[in-house]
Short mmCIF file of C-alpha atoms and ligand atoms in Angstrom, two decimals:
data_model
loop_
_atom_site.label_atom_id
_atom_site.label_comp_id
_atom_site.label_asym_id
_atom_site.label_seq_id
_atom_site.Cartn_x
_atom_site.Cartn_y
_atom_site.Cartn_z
CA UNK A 1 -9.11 -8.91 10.65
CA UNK A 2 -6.76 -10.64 13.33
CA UNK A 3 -4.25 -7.82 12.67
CA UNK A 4 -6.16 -5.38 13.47
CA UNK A 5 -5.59 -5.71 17.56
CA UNK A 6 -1.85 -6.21 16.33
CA UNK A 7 -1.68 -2.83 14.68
CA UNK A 8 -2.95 -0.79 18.11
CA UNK A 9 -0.50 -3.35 20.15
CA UNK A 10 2.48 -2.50 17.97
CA UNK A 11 1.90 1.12 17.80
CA UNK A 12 0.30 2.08 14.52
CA UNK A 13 -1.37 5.13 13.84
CA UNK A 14 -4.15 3.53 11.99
CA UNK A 15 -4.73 0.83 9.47
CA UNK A 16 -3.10 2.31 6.02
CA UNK A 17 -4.37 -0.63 3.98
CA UNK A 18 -6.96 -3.47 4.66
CA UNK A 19 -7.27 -5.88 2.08
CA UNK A 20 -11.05 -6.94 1.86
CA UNK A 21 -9.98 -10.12 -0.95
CA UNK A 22 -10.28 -12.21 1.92
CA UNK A 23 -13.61 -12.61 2.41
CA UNK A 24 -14.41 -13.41 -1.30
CA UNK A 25 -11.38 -16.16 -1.31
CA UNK A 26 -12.60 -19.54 -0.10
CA UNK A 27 -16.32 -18.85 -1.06
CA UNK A 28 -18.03 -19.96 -4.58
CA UNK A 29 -19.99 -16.79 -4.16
CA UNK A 30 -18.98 -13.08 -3.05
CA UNK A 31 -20.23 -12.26 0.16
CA UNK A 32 -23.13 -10.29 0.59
CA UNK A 33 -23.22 -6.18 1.54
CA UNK A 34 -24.16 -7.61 5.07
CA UNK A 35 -21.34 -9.87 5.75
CA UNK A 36 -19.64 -6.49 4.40
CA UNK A 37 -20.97 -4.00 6.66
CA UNK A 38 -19.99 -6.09 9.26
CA UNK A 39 -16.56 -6.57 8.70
CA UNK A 40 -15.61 -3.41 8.26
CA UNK A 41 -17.69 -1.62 11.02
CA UNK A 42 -15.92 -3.38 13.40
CA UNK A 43 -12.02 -2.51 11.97
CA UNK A 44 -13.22 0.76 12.25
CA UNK A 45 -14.57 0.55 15.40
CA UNK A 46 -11.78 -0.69 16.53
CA UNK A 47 -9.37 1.37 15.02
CA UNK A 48 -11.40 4.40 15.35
CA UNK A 49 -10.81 7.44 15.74
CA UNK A 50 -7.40 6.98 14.33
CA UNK A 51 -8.43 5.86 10.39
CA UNK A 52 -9.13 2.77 8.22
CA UNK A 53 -8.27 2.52 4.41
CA UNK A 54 -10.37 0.35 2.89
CA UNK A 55 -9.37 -0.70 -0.23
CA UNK A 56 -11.42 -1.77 -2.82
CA UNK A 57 -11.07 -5.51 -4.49
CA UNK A 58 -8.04 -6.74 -5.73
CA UNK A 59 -8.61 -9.94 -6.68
CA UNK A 60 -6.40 -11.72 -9.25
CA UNK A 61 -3.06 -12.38 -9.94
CA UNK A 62 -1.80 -13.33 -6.28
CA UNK A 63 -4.96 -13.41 -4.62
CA UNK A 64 -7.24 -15.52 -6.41
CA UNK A 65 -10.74 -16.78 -5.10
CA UNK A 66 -11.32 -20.60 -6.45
CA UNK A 67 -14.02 -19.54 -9.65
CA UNK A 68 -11.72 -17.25 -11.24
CA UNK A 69 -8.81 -19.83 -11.07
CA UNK A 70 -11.31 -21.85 -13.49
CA UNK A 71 -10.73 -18.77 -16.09
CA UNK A 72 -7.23 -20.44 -17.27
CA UNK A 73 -5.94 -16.70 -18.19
CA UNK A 74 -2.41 -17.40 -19.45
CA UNK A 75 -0.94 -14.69 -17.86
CA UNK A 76 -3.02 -13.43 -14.60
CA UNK A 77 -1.31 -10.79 -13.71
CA UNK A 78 -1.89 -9.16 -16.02
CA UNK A 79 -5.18 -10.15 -16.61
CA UNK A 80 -8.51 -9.17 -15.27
CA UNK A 81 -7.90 -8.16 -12.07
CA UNK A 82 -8.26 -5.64 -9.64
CA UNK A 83 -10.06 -2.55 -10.01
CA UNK A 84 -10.57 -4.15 -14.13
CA UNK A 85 -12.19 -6.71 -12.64
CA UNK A 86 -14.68 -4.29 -10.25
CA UNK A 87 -15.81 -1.76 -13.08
CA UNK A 88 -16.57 -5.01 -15.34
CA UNK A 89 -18.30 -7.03 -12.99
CA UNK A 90 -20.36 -3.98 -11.74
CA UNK A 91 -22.59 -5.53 -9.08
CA UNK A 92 -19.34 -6.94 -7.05
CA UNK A 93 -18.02 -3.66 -6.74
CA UNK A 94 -21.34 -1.91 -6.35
CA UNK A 95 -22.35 -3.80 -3.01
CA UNK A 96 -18.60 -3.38 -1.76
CA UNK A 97 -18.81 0.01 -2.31
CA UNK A 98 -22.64 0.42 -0.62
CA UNK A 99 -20.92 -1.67 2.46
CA UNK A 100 -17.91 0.97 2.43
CA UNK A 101 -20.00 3.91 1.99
CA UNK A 102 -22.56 2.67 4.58
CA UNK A 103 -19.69 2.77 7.37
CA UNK A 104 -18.41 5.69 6.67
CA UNK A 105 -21.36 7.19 7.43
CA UNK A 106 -21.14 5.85 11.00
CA UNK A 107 -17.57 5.78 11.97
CA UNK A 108 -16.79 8.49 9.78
CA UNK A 109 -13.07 7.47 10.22
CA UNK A 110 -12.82 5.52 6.83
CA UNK A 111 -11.25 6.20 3.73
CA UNK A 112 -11.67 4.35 0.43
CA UNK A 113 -9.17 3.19 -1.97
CA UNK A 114 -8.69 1.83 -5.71
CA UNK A 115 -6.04 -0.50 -6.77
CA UNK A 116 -3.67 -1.48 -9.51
CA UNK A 117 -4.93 2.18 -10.95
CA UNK A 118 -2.98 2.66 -15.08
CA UNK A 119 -4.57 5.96 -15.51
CA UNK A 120 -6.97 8.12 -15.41
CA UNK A 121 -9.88 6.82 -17.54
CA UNK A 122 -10.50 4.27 -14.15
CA UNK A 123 -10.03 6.74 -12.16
CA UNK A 124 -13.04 8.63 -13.52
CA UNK A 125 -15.09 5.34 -14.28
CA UNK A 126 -14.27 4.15 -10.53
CA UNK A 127 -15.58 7.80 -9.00
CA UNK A 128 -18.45 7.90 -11.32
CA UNK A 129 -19.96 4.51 -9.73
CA UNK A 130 -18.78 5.99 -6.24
CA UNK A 131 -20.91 8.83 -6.79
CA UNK A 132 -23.96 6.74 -8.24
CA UNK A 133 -23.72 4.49 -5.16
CA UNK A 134 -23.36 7.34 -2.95
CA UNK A 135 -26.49 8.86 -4.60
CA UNK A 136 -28.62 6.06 -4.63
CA UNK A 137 -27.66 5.89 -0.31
CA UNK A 138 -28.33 9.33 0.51
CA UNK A 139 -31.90 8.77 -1.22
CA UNK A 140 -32.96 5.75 0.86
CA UNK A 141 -31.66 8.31 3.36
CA UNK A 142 -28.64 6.46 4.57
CA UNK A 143 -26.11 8.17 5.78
CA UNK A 144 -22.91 8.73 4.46
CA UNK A 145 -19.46 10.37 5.20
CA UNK A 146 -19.39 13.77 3.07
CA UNK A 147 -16.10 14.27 3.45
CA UNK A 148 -14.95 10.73 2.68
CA UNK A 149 -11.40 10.51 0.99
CA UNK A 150 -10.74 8.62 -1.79
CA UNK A 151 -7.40 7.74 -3.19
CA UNK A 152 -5.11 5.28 -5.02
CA UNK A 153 -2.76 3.27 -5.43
CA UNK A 154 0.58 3.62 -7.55
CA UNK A 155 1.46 0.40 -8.05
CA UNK A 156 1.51 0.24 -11.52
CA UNK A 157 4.30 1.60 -13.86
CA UNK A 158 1.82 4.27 -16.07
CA UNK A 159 0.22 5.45 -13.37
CA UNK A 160 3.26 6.52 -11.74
CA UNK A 161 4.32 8.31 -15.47
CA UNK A 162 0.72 9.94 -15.32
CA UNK A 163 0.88 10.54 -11.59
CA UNK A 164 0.61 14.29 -11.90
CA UNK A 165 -2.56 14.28 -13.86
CA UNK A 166 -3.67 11.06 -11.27
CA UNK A 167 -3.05 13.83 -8.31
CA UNK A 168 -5.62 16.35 -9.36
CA UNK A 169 -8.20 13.82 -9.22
CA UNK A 170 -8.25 11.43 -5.47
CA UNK A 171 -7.23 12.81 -2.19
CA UNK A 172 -4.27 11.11 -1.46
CA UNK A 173 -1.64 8.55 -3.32
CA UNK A 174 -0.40 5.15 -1.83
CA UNK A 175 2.86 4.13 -3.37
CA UNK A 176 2.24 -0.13 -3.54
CA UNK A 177 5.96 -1.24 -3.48
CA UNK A 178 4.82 -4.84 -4.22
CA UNK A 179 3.27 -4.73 -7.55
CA UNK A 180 5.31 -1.27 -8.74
CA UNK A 181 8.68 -3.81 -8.34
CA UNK A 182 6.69 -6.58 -10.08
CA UNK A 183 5.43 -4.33 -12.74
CA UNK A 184 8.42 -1.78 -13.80
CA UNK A 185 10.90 -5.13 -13.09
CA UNK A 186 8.75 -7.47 -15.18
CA UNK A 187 9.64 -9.77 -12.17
CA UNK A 188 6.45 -11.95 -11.48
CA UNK A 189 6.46 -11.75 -7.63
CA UNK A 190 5.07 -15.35 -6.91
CA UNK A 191 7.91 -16.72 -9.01
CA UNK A 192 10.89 -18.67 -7.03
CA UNK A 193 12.77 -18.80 -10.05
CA UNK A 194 12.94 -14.91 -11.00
CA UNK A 195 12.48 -13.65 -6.78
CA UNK A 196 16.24 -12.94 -6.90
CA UNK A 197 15.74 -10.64 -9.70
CA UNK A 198 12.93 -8.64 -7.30
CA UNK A 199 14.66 -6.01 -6.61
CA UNK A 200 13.11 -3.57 -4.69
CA UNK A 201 16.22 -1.14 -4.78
CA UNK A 202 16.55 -0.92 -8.42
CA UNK A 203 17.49 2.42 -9.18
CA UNK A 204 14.05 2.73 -11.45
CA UNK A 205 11.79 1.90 -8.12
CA UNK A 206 13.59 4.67 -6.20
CA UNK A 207 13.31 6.67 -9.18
CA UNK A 208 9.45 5.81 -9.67
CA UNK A 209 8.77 6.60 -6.05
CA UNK A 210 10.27 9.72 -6.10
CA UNK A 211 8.70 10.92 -8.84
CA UNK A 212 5.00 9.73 -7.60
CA UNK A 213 5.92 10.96 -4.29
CA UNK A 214 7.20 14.65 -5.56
CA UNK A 215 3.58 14.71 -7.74
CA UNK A 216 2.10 14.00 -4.98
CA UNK A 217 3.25 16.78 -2.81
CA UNK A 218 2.96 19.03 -6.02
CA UNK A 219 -0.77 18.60 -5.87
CA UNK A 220 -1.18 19.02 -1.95
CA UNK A 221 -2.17 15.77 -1.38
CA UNK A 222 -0.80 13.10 0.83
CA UNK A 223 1.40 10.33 -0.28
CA UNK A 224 1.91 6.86 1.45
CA UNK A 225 4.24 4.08 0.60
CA UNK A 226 3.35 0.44 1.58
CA UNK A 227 4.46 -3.05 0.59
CA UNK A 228 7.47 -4.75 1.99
CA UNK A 229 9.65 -2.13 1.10
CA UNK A 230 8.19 0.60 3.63
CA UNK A 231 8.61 -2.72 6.24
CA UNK A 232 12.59 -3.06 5.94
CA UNK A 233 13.99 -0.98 8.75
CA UNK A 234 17.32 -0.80 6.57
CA UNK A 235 15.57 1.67 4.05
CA UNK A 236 13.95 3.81 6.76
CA UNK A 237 16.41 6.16 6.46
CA UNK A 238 15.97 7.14 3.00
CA UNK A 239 12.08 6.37 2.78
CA UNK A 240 12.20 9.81 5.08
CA UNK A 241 14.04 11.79 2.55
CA UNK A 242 11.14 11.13 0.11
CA UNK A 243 9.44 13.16 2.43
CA UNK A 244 6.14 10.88 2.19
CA UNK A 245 3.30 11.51 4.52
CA UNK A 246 3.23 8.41 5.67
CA UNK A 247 4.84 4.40 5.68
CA UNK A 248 2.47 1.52 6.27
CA UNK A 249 3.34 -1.97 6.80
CA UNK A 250 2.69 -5.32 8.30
CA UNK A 251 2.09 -4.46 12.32
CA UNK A 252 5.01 -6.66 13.54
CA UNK A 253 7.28 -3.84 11.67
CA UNK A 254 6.12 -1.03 13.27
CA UNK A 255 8.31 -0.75 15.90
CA UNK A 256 11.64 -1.80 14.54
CA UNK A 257 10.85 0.91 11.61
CA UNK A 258 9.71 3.64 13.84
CA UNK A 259 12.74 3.21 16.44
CA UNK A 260 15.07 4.32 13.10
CA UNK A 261 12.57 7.02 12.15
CA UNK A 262 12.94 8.32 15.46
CA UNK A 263 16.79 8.44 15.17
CA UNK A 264 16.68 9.92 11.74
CA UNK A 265 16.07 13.40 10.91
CA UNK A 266 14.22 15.28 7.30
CA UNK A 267 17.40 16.74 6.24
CA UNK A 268 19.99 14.45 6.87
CA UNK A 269 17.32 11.44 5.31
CA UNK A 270 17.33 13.94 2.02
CA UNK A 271 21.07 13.91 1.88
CA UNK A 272 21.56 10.03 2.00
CA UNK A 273 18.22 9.80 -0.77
CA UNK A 274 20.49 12.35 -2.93
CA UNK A 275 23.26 10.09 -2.88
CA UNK A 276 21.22 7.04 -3.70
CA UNK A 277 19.97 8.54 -5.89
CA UNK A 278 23.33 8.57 -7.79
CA UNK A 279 24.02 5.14 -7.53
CA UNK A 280 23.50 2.72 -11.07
CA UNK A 281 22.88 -0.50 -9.71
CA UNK A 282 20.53 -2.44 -6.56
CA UNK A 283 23.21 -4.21 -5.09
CA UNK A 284 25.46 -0.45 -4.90
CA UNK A 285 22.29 0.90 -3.14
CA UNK A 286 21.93 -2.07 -0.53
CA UNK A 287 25.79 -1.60 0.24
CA UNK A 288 25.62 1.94 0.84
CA UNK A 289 22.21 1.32 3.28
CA UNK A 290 24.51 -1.70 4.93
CA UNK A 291 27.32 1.05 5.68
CA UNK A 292 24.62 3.50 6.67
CA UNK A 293 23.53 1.23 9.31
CA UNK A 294 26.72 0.34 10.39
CA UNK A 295 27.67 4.02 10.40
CA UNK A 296 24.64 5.70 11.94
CA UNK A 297 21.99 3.77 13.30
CA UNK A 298 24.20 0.81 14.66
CA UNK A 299 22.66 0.75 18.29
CA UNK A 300 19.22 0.29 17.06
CA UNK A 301 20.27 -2.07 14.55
CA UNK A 302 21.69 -4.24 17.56
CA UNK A 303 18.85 -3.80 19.59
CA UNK A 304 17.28 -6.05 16.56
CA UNK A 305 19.59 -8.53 16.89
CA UNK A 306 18.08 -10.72 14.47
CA UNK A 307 18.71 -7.72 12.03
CA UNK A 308 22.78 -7.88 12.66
CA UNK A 309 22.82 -11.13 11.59
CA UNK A 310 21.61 -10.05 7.86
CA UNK A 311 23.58 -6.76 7.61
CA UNK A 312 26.31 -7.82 5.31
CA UNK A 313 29.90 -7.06 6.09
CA UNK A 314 30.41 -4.28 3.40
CA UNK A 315 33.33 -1.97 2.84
CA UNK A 316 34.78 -2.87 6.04
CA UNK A 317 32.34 -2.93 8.19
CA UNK A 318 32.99 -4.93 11.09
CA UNK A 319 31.52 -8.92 10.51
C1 LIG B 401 1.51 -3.55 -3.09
O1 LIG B 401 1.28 -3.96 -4.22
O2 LIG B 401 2.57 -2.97 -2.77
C2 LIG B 401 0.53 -3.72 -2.01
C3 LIG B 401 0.74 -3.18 -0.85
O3 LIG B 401 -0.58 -4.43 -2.25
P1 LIG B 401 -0.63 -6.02 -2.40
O4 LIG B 401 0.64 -6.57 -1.80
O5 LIG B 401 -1.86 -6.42 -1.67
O6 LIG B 401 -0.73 -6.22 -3.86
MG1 LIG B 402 -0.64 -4.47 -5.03
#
């Protein structure tokens, strides 16, 4: 909530992903639809009419409120979390999704999203409670938005394997760079001892994002990367040649990121992805995007000029 002024400050075009875990973190008890409504009525009053995505609980893992670290899972993270957690414990995610659904109807500028999403069987259970919570508004005669998106994330490595069949189904894709690294790495991404393994320029993330972001497009529907890899103003330049719909990121990026993007163009972005593309390891791809800077986007690079410092001196290139 006290990024949401920072996102219109910085420039944003909306809020492409509001974590609600917050409000269930420090409490012994979730908060009630109420405390909810509240919260997000007023991001999307704020934000309005550009749009909010709310996404749905993603507890676990990272983000754990203080009863479920008394479950002692041995390995959290891949655990019962996230959405897993929401179509189990069906009353949590029923009075999130009442709160959601009851703003929409208002602000009508809000659209609704499921995390950590493997494939399609919670896809379908997560719509099908959508729908009966939905139902169960319009017949106390609450309003609600009709034409209310709902999407997903790809941030886990089957979904983005199934992410063709995953496109017929929501309205739009968002690509979460954080957990797809963790995930398809096997690189936990709390863990000092492995973080210089997390990689986000493997070769198989660009790979995976491409091929969620071509489904995507495929199917008609709108793809958006987030995570700290749409945030790194190095990358811009190829993020553009995956022709996505849209990059979201913390607010304080916005304008370093969109200063590239505005120096970039489609076609010459699809040229530098191709030759990425091409390249076997991380560390080739983060020399080649060093260069690139150098090369291309230099000025804007020293306009950052904390950014100079932490472009390498690669093949040459003058440090
Ligand atoms: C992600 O996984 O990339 C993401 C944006 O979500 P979070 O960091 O909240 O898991
Ligand atoms: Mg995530």
């Amino acid at each position: 909530m006290e990024e949401v002024v920072a996102v219109i400050d910085n420039g944003a075009e909306g809020v492409g992903l509001y974590r609600t875990e917050y409000l269930y973190l420090n409490l012994d008890a979730p908060p009630d639809e109420e405390t909810l409504f509240w919260d997000y009525r007023e991001v999307a009053e704020i934000i309005y009419p550009e749009m909010v995505t709310i996404r749905t609980l993603d507890l676990g893992a990272d983000k754990v409120p203080t009863r479920m670290r008394e479950w002692g899972e041995t390995n959290p993270a891949l655990g019962l979390r996230s959405i897993r957690l929401c179509l189990q414990e069906d009353e949590l995610f029923r009075t999130q999704l009442r709160a959601i659904l009851r703003v929409s109807g208002i602000t009508k500028n809000v659209r609704i999203m499921f995390p950590m999403i493997s494939g399609l069987g919670e896809v379908h259970a997560a719509k099908d409670i959508l729908n009966q919570v939905k139902q169960s508004l319009m017949q106390e005669s609450i309003e609600v938005d009709q034409d209310l998106q709902v999407g997903i994330m790809i941030e886990v490595p089957s979904a983005v394997a199934v992410a063709d069949l995953l496109a017929k189904e929501v309205d739009f894709f968002s690509i979460g760079t954080n957990d797809l690294v963790q995930y398809a790495l096997a690189i936990d991404r709390a863990n000092e001892n492995v973080a210089h393994l997390y990689e986000p320029l493997h070769p198989a993330i660009l790979r995976m994002v491409k091929q969620a972001a071509d489904a995507g497009r495929l199917a008609g529907i709108p793809v958006s990367l987030c995570g700290e890899l749409a945030a790194e103003p190095l990358y811009a330049p190829i993020l553009l040649g995956f022709e996505l719909d849209s990059l979201s990121m913390n607010p304080m990026a916005v304008p370093r990121v969109k200063k590239i993007i505005r120096n970039a163009n489609l076609e010459e972005s699809k040229v530098y992805l191709q030759e990425v593309l091409q390249l076997s390891t991380a560390s080739k791809v983060n020399e080649y995007l060093c260069n690139l800077a150098w090369r291309r986007f230099r000025e804007d690079f020293e306009l950052f000029e904390d950014e100079m410092g932490r472009l390498p001196a690669a093949n040459g290139n003058p440090q």
